[in-house]
PDB file of C-alpha atoms in Angstrom:
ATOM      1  CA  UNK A1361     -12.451  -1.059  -9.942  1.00  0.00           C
ATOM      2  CA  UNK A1362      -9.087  -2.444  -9.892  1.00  0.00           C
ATOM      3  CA  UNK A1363      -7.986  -5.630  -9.405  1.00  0.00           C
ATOM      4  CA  UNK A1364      -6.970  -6.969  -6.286  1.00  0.00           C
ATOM      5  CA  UNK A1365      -2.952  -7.476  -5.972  1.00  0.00           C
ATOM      6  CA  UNK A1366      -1.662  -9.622  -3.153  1.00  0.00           C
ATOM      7  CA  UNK A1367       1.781  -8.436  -1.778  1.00  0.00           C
ATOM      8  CA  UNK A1368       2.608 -12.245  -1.696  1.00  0.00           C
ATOM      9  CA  UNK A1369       1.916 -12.370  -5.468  1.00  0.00           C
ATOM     10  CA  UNK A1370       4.676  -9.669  -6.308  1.00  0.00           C
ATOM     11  CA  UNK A1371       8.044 -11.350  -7.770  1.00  0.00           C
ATOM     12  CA  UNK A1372      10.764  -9.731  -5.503  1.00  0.00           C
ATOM     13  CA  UNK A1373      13.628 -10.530  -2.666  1.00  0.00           C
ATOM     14  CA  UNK A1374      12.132 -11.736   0.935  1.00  0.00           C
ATOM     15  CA  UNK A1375      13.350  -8.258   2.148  1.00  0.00           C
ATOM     16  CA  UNK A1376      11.486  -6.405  -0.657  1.00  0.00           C
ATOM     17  CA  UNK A1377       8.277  -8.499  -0.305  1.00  0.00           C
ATOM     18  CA  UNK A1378       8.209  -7.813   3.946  1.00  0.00           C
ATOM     19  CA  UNK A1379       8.595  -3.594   3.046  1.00  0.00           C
ATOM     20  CA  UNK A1380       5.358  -4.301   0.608  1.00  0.00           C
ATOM     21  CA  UNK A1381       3.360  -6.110   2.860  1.00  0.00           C
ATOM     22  CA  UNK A1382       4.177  -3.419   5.542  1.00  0.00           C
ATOM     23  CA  UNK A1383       3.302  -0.674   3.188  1.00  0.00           C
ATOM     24  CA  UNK A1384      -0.101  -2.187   2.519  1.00  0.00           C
ATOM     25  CA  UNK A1385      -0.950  -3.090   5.933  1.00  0.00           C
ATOM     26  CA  UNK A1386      -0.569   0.873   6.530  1.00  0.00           C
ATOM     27  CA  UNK A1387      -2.217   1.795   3.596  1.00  0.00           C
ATOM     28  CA  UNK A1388      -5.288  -0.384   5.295  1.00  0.00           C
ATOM     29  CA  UNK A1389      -4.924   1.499   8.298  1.00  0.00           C
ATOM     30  CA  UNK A1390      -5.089   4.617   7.162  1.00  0.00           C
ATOM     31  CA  UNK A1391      -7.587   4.041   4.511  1.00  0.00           C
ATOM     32  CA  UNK A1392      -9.957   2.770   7.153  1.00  0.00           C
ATOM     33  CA  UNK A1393      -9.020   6.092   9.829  1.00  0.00           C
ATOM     34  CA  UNK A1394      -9.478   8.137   6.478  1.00  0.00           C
ATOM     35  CA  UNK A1395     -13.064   6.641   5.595  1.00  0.00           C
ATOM     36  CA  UNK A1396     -14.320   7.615   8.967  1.00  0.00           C
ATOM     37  CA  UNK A1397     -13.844  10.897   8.219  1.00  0.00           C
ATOM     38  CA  UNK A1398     -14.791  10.753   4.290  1.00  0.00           C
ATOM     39  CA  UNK A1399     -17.450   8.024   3.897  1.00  0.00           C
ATOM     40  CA  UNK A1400     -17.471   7.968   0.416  1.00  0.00           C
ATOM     41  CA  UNK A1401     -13.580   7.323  -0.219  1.00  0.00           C
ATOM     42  CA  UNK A1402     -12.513   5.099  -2.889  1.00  0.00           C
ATOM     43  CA  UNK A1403     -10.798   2.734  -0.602  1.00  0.00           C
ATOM     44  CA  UNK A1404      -9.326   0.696  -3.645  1.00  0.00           C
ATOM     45  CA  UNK A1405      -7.433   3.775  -4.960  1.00  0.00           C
ATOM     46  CA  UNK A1406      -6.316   5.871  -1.387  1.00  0.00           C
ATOM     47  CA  UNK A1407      -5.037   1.795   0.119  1.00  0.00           C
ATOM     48  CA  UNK A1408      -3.176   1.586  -3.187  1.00  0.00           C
ATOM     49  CA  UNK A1409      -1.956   5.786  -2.924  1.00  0.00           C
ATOM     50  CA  UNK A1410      -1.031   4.880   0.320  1.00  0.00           C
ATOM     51  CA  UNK A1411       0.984   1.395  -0.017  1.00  0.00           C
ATOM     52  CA  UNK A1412       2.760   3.260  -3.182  1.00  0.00           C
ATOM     53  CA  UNK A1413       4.314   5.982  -1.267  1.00  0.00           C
ATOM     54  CA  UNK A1414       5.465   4.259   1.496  1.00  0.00           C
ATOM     55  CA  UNK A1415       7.362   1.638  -0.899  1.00  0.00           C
ATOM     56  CA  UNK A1416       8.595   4.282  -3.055  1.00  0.00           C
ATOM     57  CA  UNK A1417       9.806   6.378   0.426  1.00  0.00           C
ATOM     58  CA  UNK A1418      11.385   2.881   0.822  1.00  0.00           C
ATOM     59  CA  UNK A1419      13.244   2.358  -1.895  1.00  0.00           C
ATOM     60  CA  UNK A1420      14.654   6.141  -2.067  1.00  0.00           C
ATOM     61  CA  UNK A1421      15.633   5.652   1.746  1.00  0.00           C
ATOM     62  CA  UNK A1422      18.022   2.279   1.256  1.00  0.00           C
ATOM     63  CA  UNK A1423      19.650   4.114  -1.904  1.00  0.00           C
TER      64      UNK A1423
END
């Protein structure tokens, strides 16, 4: 199991740090929609999955 990482703990601009928090408050959301349909989803891994994309989509967006 991974460890837990706080967006809070992550060294970055105020900016950065909001699009990260935002990214893993959806990355809750879905993971908990998703796990109503698939019970036995690694939440850990699909919140992370989630979170990752939507920074990355971020990041590529403000380029």
């Amino acid at each position: 199991m991974r460890e837990q990482t706080s967006p809070a703990s992550i060294p970055v601009e105020t900016s950065q740090r909001a699009v990260i928090r935002t990214a893993f408050e959806m990355g809750d959301s879905a993971t908990t929609r998703l796990a109503q349909i698939v019970p036995t989803l690694d939440r850990d891994r699909v919140e992370y999955a989630v979170a990752s994309l939507l920074v990355e989509e971020a990041w590529v967006s403000a380029r």
